[in-house]
Coordinates of C-alpha atoms in Angstrom, one line a residue:
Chain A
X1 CA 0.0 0.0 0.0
X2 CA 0.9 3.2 -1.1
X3 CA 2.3 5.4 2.2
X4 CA 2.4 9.0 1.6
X5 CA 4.6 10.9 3.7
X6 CA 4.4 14.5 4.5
X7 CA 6.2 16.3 6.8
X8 CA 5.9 20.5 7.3
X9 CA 8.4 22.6 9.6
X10 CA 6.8 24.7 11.2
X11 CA 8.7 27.8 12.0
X12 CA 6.5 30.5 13.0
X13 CA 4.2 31.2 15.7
X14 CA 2.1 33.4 13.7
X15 CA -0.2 31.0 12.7
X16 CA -1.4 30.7 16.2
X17 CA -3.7 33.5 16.0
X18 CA -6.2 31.3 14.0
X19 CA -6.3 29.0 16.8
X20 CA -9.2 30.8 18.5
X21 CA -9.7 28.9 22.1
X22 CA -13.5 28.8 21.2
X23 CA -11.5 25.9 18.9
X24 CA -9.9 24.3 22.2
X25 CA -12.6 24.5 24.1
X26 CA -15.2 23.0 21.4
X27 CA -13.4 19.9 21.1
X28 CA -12.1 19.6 24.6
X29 CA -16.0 19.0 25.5
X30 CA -16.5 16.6 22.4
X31 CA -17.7 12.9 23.0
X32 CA -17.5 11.7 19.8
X33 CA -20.5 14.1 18.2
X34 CA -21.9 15.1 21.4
X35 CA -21.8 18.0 23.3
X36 CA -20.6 17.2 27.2
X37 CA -19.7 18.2 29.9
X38 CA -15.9 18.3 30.7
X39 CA -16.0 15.7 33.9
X40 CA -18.6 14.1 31.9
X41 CA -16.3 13.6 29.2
X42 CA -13.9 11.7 30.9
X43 CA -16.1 9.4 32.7
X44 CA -17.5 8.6 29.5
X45 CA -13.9 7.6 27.9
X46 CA -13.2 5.7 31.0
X47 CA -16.6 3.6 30.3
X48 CA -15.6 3.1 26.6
X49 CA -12.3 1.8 27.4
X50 CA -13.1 -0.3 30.6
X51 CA -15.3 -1.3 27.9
X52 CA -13.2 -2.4 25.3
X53 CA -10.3 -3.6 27.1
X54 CA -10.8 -7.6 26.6
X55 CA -11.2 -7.3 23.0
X56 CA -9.0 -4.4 22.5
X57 CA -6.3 -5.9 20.5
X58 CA -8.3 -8.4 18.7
X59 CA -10.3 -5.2 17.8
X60 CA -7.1 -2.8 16.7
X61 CA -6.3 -5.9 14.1
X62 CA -9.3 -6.3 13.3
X63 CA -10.0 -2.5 12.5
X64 CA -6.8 -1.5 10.6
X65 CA -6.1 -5.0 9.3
X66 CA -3.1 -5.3 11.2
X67 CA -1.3 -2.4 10.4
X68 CA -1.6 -0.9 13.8
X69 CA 1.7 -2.9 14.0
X70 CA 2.9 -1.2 11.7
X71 CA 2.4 2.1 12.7
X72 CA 3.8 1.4 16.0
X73 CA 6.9 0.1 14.6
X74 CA 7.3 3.2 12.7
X75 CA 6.8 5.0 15.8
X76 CA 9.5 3.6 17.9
X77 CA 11.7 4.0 14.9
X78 CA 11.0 7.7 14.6
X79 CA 11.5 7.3 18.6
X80 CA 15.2 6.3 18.0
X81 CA 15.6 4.8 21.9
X82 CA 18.8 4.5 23.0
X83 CA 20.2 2.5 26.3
X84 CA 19.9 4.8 29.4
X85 CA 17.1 6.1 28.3
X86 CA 14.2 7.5 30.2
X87 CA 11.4 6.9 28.1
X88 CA 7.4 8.0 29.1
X89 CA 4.9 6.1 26.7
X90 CA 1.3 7.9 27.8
X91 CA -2.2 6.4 27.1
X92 CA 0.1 2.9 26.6
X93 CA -1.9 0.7 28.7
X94 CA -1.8 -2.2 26.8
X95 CA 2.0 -2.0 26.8
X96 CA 2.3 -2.1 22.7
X97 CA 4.7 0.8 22.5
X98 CA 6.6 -0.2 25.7
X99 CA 7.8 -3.1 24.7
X100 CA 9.2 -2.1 20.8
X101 CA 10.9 0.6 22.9
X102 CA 12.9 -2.2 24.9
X103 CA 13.0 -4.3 22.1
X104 CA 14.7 -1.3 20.2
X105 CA 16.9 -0.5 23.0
X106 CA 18.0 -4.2 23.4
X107 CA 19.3 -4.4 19.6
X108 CA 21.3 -0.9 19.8
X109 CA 23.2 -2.2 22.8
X110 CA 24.3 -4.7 21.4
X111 CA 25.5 -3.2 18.5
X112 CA 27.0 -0.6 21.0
X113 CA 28.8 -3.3 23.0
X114 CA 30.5 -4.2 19.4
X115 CA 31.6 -1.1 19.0
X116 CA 32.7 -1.0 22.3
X117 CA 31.1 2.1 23.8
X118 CA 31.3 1.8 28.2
X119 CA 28.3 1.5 28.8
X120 CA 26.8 0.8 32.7
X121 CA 23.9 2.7 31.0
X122 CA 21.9 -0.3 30.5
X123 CA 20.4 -0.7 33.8
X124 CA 19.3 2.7 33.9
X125 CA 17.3 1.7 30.9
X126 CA 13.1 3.0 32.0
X127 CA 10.4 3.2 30.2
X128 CA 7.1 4.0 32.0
X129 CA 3.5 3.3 31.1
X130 CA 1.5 5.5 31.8
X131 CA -2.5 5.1 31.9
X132 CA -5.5 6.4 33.2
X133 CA -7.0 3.4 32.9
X134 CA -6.6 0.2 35.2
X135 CA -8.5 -2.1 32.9
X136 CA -5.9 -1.5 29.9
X137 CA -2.7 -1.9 32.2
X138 CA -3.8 -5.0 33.6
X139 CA -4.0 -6.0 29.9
X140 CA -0.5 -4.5 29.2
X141 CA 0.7 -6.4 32.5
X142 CA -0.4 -9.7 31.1
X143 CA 0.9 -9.0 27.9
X144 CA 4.4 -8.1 29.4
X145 CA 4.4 -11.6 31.6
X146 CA 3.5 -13.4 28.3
X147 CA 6.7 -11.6 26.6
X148 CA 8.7 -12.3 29.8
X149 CA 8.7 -8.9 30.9
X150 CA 7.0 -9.7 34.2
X151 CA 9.8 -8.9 36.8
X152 CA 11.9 -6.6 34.1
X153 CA 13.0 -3.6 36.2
X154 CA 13.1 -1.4 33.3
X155 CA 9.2 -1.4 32.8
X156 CA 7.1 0.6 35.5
X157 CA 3.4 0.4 35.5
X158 CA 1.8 3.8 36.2
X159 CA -1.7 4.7 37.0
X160 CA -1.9 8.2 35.8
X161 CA -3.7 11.3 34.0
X162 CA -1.9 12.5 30.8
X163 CA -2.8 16.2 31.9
X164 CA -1.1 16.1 35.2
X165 CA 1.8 13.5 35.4
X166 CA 3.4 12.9 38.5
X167 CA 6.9 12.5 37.3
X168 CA 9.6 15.2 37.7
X169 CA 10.4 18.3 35.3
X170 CA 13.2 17.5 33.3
X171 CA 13.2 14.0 34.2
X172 CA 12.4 12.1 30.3
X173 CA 14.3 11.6 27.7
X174 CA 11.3 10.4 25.2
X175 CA 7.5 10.8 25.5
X176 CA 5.3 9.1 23.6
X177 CA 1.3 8.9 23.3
X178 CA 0.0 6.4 20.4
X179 CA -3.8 6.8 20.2
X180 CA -4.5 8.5 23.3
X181 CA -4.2 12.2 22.7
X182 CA -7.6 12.1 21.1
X183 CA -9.5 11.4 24.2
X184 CA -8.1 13.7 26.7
X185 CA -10.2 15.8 27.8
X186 CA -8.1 19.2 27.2
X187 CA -5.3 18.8 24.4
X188 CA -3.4 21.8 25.5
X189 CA -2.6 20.9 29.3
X190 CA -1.4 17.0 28.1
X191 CA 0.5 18.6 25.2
X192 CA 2.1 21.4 28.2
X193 CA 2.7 18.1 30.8
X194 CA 4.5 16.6 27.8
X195 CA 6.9 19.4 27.7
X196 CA 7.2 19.7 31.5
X197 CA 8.8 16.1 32.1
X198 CA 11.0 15.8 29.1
X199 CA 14.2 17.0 29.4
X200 CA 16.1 19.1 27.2
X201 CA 16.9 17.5 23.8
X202 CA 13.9 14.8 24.5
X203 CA 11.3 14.3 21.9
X204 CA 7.3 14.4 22.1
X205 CA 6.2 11.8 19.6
X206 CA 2.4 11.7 18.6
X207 CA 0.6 8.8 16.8
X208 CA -2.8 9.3 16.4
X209 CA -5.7 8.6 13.8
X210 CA -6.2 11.6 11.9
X211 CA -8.0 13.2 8.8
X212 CA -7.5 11.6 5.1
X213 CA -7.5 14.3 2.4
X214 CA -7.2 12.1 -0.6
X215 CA -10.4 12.5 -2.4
X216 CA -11.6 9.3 -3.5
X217 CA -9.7 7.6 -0.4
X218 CA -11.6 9.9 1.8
X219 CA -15.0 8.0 0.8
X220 CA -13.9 4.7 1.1
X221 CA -12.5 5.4 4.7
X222 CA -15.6 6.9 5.9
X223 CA -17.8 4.3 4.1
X224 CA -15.5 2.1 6.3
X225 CA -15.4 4.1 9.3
X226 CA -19.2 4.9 9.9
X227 CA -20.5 1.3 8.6
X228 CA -17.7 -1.3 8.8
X229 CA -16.3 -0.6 12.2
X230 CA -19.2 0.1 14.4
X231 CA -20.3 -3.6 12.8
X232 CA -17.4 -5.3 13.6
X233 CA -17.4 -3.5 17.1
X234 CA -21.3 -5.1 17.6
X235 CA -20.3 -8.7 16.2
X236 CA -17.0 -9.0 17.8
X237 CA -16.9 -7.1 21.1
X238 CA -20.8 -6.5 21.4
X239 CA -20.3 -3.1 21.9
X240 CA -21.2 -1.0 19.1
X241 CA -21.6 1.9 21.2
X242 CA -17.8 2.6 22.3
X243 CA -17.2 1.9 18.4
X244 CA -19.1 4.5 17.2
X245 CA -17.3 6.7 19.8
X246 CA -14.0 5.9 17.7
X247 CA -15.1 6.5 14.9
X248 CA -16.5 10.0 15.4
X249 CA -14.0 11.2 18.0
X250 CA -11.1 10.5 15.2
X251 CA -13.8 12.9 13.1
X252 CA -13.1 16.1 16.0
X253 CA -9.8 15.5 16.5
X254 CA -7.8 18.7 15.4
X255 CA -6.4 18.8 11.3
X256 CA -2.6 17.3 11.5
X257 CA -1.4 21.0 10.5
X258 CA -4.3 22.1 13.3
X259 CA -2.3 19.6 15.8
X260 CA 0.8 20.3 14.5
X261 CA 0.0 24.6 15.4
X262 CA -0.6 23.4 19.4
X263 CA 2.0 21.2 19.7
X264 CA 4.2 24.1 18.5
X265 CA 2.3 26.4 20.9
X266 CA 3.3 24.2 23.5
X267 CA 6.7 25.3 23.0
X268 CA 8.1 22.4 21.2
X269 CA 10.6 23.1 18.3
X270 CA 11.2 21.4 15.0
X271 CA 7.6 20.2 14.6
X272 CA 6.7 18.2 11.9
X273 CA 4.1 15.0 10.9
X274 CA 4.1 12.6 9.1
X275 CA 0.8 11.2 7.0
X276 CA 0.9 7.5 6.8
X277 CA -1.9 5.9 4.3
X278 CA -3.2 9.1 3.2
X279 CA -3.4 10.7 6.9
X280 CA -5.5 7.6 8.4
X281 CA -2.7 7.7 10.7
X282 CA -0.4 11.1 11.6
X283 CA 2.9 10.9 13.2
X284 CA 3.8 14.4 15.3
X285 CA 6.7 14.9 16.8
X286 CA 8.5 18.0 18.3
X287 CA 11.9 18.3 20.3
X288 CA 12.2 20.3 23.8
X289 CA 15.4 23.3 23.4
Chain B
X1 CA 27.5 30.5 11.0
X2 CA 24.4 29.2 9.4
X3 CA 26.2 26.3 7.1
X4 CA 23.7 26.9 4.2
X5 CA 25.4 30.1 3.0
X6 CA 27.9 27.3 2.3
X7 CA 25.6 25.9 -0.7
X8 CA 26.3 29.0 -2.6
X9 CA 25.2 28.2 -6.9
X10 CA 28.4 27.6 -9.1
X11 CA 30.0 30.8 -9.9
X12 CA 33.4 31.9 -11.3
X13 CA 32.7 34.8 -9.3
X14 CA 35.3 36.1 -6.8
X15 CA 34.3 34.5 -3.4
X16 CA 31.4 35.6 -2.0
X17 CA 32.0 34.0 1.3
X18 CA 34.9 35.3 2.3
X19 CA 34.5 37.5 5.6
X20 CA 36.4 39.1 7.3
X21 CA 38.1 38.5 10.3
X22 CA 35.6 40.1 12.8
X23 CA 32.5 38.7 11.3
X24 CA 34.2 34.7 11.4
X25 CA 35.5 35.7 14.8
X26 CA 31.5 36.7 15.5
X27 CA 29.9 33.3 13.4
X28 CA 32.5 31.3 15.7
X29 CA 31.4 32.5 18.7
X30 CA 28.2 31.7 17.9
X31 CA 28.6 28.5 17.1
X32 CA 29.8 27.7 21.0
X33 CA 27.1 29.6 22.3
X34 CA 24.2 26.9 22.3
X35 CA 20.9 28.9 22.3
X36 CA 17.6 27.7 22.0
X37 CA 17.1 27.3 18.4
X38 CA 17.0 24.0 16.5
X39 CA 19.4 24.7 13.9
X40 CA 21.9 25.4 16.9
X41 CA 21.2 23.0 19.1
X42 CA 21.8 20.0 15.9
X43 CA 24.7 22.1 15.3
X44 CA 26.6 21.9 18.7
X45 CA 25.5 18.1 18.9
X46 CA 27.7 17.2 15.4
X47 CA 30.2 19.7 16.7
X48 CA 30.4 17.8 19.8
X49 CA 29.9 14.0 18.0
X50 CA 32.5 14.7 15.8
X51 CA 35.1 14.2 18.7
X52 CA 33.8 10.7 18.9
X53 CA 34.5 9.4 15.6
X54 CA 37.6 8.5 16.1
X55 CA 36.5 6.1 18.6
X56 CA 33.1 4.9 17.8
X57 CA 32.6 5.7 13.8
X58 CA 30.6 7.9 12.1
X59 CA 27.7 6.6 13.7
X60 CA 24.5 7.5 16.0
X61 CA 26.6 6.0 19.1
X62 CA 28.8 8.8 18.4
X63 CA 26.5 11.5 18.5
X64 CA 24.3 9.8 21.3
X65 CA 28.2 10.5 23.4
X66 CA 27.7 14.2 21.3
X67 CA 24.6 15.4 22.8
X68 CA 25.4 13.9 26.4
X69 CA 28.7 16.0 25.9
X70 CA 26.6 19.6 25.2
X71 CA 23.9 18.4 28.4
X72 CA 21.2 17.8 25.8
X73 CA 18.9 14.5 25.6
X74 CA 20.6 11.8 23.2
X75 CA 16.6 11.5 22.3
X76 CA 17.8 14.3 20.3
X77 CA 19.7 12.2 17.6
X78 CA 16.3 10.8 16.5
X79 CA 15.5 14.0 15.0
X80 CA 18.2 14.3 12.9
X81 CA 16.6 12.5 9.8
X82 CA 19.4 10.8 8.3
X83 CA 21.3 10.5 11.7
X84 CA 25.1 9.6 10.3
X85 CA 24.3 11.0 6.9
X86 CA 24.2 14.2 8.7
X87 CA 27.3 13.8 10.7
X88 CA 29.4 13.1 7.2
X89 CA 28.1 16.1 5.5
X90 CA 28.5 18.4 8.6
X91 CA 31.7 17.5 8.8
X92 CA 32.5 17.9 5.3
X93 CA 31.0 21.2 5.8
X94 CA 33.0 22.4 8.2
X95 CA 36.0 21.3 6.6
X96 CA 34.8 23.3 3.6
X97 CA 34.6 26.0 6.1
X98 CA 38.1 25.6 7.4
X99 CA 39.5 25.5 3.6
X100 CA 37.9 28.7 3.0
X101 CA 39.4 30.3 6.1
X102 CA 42.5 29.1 5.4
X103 CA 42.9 30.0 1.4
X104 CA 42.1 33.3 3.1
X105 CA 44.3 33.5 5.4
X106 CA 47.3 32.7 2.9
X107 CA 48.3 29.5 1.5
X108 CA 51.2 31.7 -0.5
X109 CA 49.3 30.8 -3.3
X110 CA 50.2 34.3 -5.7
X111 CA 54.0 32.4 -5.5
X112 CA 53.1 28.8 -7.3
X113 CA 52.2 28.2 -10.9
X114 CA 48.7 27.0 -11.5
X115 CA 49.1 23.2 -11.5
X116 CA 50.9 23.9 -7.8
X117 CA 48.4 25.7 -6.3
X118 CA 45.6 23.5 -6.9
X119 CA 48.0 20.7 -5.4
X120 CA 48.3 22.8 -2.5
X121 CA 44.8 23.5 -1.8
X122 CA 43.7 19.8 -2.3
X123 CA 46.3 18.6 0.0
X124 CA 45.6 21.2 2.3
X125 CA 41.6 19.7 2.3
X126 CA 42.6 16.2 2.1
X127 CA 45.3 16.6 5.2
X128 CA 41.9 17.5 7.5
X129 CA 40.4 13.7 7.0
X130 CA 43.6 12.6 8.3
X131 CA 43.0 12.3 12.1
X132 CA 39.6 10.1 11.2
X133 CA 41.4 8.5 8.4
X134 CA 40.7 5.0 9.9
X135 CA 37.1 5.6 10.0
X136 CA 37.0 7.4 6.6
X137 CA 36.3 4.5 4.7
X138 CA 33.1 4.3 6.9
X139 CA 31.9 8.0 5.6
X140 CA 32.6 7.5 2.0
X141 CA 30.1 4.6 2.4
X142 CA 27.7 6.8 4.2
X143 CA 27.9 9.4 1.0
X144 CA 27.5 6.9 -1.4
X145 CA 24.0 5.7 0.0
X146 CA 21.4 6.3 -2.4
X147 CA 19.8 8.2 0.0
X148 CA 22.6 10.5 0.6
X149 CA 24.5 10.5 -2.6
X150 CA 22.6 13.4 -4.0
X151 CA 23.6 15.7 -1.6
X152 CA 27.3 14.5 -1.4
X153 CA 27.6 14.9 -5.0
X154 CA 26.6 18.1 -4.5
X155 CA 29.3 19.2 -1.5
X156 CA 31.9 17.9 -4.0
X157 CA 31.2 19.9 -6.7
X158 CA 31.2 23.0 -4.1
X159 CA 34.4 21.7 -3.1
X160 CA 35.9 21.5 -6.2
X161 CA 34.6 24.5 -7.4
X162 CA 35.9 26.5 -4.2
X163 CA 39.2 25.0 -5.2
X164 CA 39.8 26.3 -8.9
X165 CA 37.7 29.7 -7.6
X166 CA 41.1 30.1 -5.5
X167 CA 43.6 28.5 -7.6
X168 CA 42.1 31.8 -10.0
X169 CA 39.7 30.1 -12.4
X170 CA 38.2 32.3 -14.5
X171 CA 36.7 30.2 -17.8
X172 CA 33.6 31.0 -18.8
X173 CA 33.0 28.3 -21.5
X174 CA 33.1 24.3 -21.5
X175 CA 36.5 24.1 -19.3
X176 CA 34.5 25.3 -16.4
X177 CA 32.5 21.6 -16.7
X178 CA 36.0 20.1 -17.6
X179 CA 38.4 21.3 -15.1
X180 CA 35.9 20.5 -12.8
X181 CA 35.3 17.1 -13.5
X182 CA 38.8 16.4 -14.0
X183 CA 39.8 17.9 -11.0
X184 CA 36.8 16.3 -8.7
X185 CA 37.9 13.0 -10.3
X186 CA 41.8 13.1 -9.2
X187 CA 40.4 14.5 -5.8
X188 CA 38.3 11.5 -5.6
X189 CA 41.4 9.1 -6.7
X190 CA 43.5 10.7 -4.3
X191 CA 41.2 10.5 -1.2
X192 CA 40.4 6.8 -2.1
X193 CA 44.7 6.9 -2.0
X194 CA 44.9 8.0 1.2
X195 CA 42.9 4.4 2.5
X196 CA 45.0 2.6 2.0
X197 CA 48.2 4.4 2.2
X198 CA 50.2 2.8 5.0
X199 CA 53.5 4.1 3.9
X200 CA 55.9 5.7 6.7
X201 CA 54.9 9.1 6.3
X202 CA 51.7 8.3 5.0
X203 CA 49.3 10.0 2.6
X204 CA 51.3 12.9 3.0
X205 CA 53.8 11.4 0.1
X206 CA 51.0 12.6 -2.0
X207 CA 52.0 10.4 -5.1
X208 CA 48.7 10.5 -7.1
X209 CA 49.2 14.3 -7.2
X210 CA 52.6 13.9 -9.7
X211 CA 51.6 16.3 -11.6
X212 CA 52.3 19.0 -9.3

């Protein structure tokens, strides 16, 4: 399949003045199409993902015909882990990112032992998980003792709102959110928590679903999105419901240049994304100076 | 300094890049300090990497040990989007840089007939790869990476040009494309030399460049 990659530097701020907070605050009270309140909000997301937590990898293969994998993969690389690293993977209950991260970090050591470079770095080596949601990290708990990560001291489980993080400032080297920066509740407070905890020279890394351009692509997606999914969601997980969430909060998530405006807003530098598939998927990323 | 005013089109023109003391004194200056802009900040990390080749290649180990070295994140190196490719052409960059500087400064060249000037000046370029001449073999594979070779090319025609601009080029016509092939072919041959040139004394014997 044809992967169309964009990416756009954005160096000025000027933009910013179309980003009227009537914006912000629009979609940070979005569920899906409705109008809620903000608490409501993310009671509701809780619900959809205590919801969908059994079934929610079966579901992501399912839904993107296993490219999610993909995606992720593509992620980590961006990611570029190295050993030592401090790494913060948010809205990663199920442990997906996590692990490529260590599995990443495990190949470039080696290769670094080759070459020789000292390194007592390798048990400093963290990456944290980080999820509102105790459902999803059980799942990424069970996944990691499948994977024989169960006792690894370099994966900590953490219970935890994306828009106030309990780590220190300074304190990460990486941050990462794949599909989660869509449901919390306000963008621009995860987005300012993100800059907070990474240190200087750390990267914020962004995959999320985002908005297909490509005219005749467009109508198959949604064809796909508003009929297909929700289907499979009823037949599979019985829960068409949460489905039809997805499917409509991918709809009011900001533009990828829209995204790309507040992550630059949030102070990052070099910010750029890339479109994968035609924009199904956007990768964001910006580094901390 | 901001390297693209490096990339400046082909011109027998007299140098345009040539400052003068205060102003390199001024770009140097601001190379050390680090402030917060991008371009900077990647700067001072392949600054800093570049003391690492020696040791650990032209590689992203080397400027994971560069960015720990100016107290910024090795997450850093991710961005860079063609992480080795970019430590190659910075260095040939600054290199460039250097040659400049020094051509300025006086190589003597007014004294030398033609054919010895040009010696001179390559000699004087090649002599900088020496200290990482056991991981040069590593680069010249970096630059000939499809992905990179466009933009390699391209800093070796700069090169080449910037060398007959101060040997005193001034052809207007078809030598300008002939001297400077021929010339970016022996400076090719002699850097491939240099390799494999274990002989006491080394590369400094200079034996491709007879003609001088």
């Amino acid at each position: 399949m044809a992967i169309r990659t964009r990416a756009r530097i954005l160096t000025n701020r000027l933009q910013s003045m179309f980003l009227s907070s009537s914006f912000l605050h629009d979609h940070a009270t979005s569920f899906g199409y409705k109008e809620v309140g903000e608490e409501e909000k993310s009671k509701l997301v809780g619900n959809v993902f205590s919801s969908v937590a059994p079934n929610y990898d079966l579901m992501n293969d399912l839904m993107s015909v296993g490219l999610h994998r993909l995606w992720k993969d593509r992620l980590v690389s961006k990611l570029a882990p190295f050993p030592g690293m401090k790494h913060l993977d948010v809205a990663g209950g199920t442990g997906d990112i996590a692990f490529r991260v260590l599995e990443s970090i495990n190949g470039v050591k080696r290769r670094a032992l080759q070459d020789g470079l000292e390194d007592n770095s390798e048990d400093e080596t963290r990456v944290f998980v980080c999820d509102i949601n105790p459902a999803m990290l059980s799942v990424g708990k069970k996944h990691a003792i499948e994977r024989g990560l169960g006792e690894a001291q370099s994966l900590v489980w953490v219970e935890g709102d994306a828009e106030a993080l309990t780590f220190d400032d300074d304190s990460m080297d990486g941050y990462t959110i794949a599909f989660g920066i869509r449901n919390v509740t306000h963008i621009e407070r995860a987005l300012a928590e993100a800059y907070r905890v990474l240190k200087r020279g750390g990267r914020f890394l962004c995959l999320e679903l985002s908005h297909v351009e490509v005219p005749v692509f467009k109508q198959i997606y949604d064809l796909y999105s508003f009929s297909i999914i929700p289907a499979i969601g009823e037949f599979v997980a019985g829960d068409r419901d949460s489905y039809q969430y997805l499917v409509e909060s991918i709809r009011r998530f900001p533009s990828q240049e829209k995204f790309a405006q507040m992550i630059a807003d949030a102070r990052f530098q070099k910010v750029e994304y890339e479109n994968l598939i035609g924009g199904v998927v956007a990768i964001h990323s910006g580094v901390k100076l | 300094m901001p390297l693209s005013t490096l990339y400046r089109p082909f011109s027998t023109k007299p140098h345009t890049n040539h400052k003068n003391q205060k102003e390199a004194e001024g770009d140097k200056r601001r190379q050390r300090d680090c402030r917060r802009e991008y371009r900077d900040e990647q700067a001072c990390v392949l600054d800093a990497a570049i003391s690492h080749v020696v040791r650990l290649g032209w590689s992203e180990e080397a400027m994971i040990c560069g960015a720990k070295d100016v107290g910024l994140s090795p997450s850093i190196v991710g961005s860079f989007a063609r992480k080795e490719a970019a430590l190659v052409e910075y260095f040939m960059d600054l290199c460039l840089q250097k040659l400049a500087d020094k051509i300025e400064s006086g190589l003597d060249l007014p004294d030398l007939i033609l054919s010895q000037r040009i010696s001179k000046i390559v000699r004087t370029r090649l002599e900088m790869q020496i200290p990482y001449i056991s991981k040069w073999h590593q680069a010249l594979s970096i630059q000939a990476q499809p992905v990179n070779i466009s933009t390699s090319l391209k800093q070796r025609a700069i090169l080449v040009d910037e060398i007959w601009d101060a040997a005193g080029d001034q052809s207007m016509d078809i030598n300008w494309y002939v001297k400077r092939t021929v010339l970016g072919g022996i400076y090719s041959a002699t850097e491939v030399y240099m390799l494999t040139d274990h002989s006491p004394g080394s590369f400094l014997s200079m034996n491709p460049l007879i003609f001088a």
